[in-house]
Coordinates of N, CA and C in Angstrom, one line a residue:
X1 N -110.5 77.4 -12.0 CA -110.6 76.6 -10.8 C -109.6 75.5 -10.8
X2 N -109.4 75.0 -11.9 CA -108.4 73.5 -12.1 C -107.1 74.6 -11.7
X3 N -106.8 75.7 -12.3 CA -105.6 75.7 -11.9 C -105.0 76.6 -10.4
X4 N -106.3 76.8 -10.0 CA -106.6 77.1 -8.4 C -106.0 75.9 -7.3
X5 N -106.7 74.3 -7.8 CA -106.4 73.8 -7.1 C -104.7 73.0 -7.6
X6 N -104.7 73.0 -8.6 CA -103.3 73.3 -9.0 C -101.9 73.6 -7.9
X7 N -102.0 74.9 -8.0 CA -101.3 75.8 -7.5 C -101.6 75.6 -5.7
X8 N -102.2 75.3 -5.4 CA -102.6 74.6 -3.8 C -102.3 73.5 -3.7
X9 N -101.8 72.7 -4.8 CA -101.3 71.1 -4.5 C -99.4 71.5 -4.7
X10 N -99.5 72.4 -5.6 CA -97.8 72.7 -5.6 C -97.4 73.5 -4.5
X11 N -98.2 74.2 -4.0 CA -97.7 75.1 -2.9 C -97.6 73.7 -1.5
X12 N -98.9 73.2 -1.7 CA -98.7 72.3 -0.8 C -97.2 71.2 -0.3
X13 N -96.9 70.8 -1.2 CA -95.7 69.9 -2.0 C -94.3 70.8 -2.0
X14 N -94.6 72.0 -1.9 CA -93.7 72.6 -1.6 C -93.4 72.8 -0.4
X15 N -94.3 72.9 0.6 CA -94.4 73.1 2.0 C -93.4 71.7 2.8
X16 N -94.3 70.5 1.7 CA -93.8 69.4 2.4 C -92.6 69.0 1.8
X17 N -91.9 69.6 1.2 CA -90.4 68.9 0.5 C -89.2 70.1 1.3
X18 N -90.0 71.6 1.5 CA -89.1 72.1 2.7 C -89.2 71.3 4.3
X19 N -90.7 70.9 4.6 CA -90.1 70.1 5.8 C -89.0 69.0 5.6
X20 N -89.1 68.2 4.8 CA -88.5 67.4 4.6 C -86.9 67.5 4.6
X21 N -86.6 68.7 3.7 CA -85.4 69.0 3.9 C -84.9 69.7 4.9
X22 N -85.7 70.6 5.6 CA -85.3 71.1 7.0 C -85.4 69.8 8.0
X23 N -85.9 68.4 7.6 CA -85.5 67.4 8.5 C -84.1 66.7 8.5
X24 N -83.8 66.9 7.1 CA -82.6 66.0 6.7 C -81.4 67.0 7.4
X25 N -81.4 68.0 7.2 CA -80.7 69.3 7.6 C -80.4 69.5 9.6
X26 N -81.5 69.0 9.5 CA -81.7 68.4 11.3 C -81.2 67.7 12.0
X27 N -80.8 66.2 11.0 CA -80.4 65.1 11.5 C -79.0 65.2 10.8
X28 N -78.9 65.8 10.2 CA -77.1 66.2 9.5 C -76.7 66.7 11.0
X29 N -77.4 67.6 10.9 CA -76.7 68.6 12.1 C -76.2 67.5 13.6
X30 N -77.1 67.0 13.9 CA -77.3 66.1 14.9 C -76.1 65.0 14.4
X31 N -75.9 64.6 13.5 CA -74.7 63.8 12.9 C -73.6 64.3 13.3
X32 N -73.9 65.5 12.2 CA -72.0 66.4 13.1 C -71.8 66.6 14.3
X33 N -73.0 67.1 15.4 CA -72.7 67.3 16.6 C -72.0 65.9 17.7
X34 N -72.9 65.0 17.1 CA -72.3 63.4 17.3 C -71.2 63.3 16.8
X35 N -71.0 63.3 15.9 CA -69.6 62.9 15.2 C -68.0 64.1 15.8
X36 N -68.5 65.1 16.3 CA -67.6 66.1 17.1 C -67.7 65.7 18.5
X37 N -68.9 65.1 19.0 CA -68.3 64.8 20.2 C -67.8 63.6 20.1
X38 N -67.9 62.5 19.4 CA -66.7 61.6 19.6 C -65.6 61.9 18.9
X39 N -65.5 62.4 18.4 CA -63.3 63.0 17.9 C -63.4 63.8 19.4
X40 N -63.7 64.4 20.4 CA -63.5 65.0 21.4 C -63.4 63.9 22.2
X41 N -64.0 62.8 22.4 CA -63.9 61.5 23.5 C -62.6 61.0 23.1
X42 N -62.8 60.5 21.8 CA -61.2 59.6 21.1 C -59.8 60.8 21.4
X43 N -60.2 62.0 21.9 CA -59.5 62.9 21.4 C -58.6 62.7 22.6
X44 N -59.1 62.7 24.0 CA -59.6 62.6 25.2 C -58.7 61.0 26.2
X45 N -59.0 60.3 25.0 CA -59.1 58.9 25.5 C -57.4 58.4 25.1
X46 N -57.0 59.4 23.6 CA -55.7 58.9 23.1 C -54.3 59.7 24.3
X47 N -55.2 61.4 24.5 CA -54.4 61.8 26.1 C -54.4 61.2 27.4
X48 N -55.3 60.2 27.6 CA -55.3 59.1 29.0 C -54.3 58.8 28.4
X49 N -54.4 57.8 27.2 CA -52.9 56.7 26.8 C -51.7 57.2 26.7
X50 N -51.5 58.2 26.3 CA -50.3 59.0 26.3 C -49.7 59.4 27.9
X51 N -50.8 59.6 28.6 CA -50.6 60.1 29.9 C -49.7 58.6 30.5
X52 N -50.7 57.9 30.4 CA -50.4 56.2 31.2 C -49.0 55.7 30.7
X53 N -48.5 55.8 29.6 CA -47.3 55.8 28.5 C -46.4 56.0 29.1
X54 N -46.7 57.6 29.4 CA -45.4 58.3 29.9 C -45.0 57.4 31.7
X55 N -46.2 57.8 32.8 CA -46.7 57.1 33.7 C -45.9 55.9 33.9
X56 N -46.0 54.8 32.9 CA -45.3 53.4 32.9 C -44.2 53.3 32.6
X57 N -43.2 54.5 31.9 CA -42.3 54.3 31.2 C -41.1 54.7 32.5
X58 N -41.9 56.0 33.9 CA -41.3 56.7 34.7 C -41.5 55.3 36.0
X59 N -42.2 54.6 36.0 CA -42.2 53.6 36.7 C -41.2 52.6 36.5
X60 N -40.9 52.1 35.4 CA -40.1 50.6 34.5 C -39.0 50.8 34.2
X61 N -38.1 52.5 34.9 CA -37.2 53.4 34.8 C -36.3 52.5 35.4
X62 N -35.3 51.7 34.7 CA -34.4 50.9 35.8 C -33.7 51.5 36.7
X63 N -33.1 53.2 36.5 CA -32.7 53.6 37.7 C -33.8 54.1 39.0
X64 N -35.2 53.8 38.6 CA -35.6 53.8 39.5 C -36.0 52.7 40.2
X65 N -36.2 51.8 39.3 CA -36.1 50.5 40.2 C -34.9 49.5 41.0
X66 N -33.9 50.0 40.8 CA -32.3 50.0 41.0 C -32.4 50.9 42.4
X67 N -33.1 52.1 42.8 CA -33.1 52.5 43.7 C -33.7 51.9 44.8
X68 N -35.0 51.7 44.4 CA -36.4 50.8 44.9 C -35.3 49.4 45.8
X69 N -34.7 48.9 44.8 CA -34.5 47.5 44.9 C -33.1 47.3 46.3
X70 N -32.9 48.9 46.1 CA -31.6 49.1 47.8 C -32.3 49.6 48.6
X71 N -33.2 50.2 48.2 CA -33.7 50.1 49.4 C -34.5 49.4 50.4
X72 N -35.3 48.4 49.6 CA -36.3 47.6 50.5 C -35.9 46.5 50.2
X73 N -34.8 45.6 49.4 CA -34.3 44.3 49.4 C -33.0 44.4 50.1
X74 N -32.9 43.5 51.2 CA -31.8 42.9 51.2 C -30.8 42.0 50.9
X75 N -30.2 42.7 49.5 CA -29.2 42.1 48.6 C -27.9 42.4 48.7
X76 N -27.0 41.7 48.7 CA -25.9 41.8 48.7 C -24.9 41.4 47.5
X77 N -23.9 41.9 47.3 CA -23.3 41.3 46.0 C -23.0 40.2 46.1
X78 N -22.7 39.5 44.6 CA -22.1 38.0 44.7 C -20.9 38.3 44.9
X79 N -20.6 36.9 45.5 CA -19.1 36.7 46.1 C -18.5 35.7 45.0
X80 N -17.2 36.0 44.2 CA -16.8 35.0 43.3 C -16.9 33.3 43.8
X81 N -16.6 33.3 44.9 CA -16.7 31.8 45.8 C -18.0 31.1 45.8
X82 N -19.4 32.0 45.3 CA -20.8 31.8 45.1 C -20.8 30.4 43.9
X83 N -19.7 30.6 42.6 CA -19.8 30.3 41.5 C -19.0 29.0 41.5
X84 N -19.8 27.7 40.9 CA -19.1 26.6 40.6 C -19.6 25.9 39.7
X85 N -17.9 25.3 39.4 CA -18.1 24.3 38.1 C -19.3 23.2 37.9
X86 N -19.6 23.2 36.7 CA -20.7 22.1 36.8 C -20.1 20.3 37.1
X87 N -18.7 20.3 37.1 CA -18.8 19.2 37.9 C -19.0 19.4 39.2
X88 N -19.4 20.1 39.8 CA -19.2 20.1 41.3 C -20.5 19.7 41.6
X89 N -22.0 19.7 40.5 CA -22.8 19.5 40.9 C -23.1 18.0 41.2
X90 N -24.1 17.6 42.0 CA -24.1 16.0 42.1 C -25.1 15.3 41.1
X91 N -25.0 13.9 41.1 CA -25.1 13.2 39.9 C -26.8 13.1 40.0
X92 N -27.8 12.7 39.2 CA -29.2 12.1 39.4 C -28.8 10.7 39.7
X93 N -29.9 11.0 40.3 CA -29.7 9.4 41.2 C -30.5 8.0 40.3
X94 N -30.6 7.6 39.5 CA -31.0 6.4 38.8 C -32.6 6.3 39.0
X95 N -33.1 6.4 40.1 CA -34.5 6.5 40.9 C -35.1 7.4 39.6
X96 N -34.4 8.8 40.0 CA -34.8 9.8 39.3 C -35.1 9.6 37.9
X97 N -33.9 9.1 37.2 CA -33.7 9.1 35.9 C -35.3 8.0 35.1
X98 N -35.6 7.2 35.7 CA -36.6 5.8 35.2 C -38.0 6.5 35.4
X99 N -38.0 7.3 36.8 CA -39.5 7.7 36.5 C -39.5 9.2 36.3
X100 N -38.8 9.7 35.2 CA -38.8 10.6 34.6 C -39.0 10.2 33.4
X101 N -40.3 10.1 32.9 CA -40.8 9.3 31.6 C -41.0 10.5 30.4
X102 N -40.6 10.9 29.3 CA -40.3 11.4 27.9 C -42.1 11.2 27.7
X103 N -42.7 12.6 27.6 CA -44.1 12.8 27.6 C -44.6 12.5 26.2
X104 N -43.6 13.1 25.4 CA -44.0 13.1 23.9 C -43.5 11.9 22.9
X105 N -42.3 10.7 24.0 CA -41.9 9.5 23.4 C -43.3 8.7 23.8
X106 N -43.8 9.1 25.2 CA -44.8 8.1 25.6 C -45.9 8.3 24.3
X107 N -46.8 9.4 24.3 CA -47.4 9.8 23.4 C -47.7 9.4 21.4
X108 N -45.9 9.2 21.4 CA -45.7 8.4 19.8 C -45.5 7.2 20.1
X109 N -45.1 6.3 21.3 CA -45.4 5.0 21.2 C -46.9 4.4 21.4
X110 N -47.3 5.3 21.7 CA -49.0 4.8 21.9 C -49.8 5.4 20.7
X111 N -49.1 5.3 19.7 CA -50.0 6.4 18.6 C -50.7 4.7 18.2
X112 N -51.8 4.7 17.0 CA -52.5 3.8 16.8 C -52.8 4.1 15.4
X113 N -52.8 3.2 14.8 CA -52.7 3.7 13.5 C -54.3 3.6 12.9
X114 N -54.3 4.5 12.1 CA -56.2 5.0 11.3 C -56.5 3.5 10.9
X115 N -58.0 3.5 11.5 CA -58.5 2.2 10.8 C -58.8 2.1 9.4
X116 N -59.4 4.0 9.3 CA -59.9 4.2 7.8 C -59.5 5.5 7.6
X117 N -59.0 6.0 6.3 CA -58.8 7.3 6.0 C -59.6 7.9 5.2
X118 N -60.0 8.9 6.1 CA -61.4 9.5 5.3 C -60.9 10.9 3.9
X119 N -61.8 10.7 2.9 CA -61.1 11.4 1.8 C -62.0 12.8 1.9
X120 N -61.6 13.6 2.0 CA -62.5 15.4 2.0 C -62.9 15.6 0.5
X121 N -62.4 15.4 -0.1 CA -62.9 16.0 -1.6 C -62.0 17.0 -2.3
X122 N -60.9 17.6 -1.5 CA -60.2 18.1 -2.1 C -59.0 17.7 -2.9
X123 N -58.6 16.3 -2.6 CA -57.2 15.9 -2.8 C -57.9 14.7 -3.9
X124 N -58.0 14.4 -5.2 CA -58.4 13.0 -5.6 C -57.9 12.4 -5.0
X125 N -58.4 10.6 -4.1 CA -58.2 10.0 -4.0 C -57.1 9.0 -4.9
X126 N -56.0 8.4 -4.2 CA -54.8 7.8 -5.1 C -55.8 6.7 -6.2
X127 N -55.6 6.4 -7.2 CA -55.2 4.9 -7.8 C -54.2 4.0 -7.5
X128 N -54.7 2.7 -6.9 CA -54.0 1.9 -5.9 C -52.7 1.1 -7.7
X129 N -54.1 1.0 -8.3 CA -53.1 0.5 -9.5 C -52.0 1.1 -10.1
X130 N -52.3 2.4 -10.2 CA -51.2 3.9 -10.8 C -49.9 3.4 -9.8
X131 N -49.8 2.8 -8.8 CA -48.7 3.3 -7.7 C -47.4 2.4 -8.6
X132 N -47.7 2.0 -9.2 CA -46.9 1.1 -9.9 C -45.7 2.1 -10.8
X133 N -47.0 2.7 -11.6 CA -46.5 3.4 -13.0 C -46.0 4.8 -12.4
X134 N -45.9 5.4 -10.8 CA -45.4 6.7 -10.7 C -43.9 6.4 -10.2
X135 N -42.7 7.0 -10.2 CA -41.8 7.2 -10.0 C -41.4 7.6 -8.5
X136 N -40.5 7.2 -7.7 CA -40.4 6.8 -6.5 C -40.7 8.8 -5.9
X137 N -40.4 9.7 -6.4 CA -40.1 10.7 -6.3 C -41.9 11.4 -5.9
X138 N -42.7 10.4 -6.4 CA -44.3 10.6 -6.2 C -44.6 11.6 -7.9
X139 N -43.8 12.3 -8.5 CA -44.9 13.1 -9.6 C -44.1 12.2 -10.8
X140 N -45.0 12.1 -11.8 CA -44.5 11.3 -12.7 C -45.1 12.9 -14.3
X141 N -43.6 13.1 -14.2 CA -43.9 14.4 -15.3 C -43.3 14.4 -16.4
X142 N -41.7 12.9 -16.5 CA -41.0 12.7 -17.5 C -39.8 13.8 -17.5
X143 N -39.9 15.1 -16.5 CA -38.9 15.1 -15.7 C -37.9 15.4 -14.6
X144 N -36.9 15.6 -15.0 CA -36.0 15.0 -13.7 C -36.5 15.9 -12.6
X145 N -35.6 15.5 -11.1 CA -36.7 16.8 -10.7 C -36.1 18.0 -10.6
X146 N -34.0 18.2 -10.8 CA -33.9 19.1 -10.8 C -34.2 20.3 -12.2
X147 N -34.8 19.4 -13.2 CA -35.3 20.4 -14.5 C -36.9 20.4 -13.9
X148 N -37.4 20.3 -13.0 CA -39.0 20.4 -12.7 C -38.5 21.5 -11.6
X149 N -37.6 21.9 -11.2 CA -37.4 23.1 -10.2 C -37.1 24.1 -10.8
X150 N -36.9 24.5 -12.4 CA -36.8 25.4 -12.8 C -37.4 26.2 -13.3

């Protein structure tokens, strides 16, 4: 009898480890089919860009816009007589020159100097006393600095 119900709990267990893998087997499948239709989208999406590529490249065609531009602009060529010296141009007028104010001179004359300089934690803070005993150069290593660049 024990090995009656045995053999009913293995068959059983067996039943339920094939559903199991006929589920996994399911949703694989459902993966690949997903995963095939997007390489078919991307597939899809990289021939739009190639399409638009070519599209933009037959548009931005300088002899086609060289045609475009005689046709519907009325341009004419330059005439050497067009062209003159830059002394010929006239002078600024003084008016001009004063209230034309230097944005970035205004900017550093108005700078204001830190009331307090706050320390982050990364940098030790100097020793006001040490500033004495370091070498104008700021590292005090004993040596020079072209043998400290080597």
């Amino acid at each position: 009898m024990i090995l009656r119900v045995l053999n009913l709990v293995v068959i059983g267990i067996l039943v339920l480890a094939a559903a199991y893998v006929y589920r996994i087997k399911f949703d694989a499948t459902v993966q690949a089919e997903r995963l095939a239709r997007l390489r078919g989208e991307l597939r899809h999406e990289r021939d739009k860009i190639a399409a638009l590529r070519a599209e933009w490249e037959q548009l931005d065609s300088p002899a086609r816009i060289e045609t475009l531009a005689k046709r519907y602009l009325p341009l004419r060529p330059i005439a050497p007589t067009q062209f003159d010296a830059l002394d010929g141009l006239p002078e600024r007028s003084a008016q001009d020159l004063a209230t034309r104010a230097d944005p970035i001179g205004g900017m550093i004359e108005n700078l204001e100097q830190p009331t307090r300089v706050e320390v982050t934690g990364t940098v030790p803070a100097a020793n006001p006393n040490r500033a004495a005993d370091r070498p104008a150069g700021g590292i005090a290593t004993g040596a020079s600095p072209n043998e400290r660049s080597r």
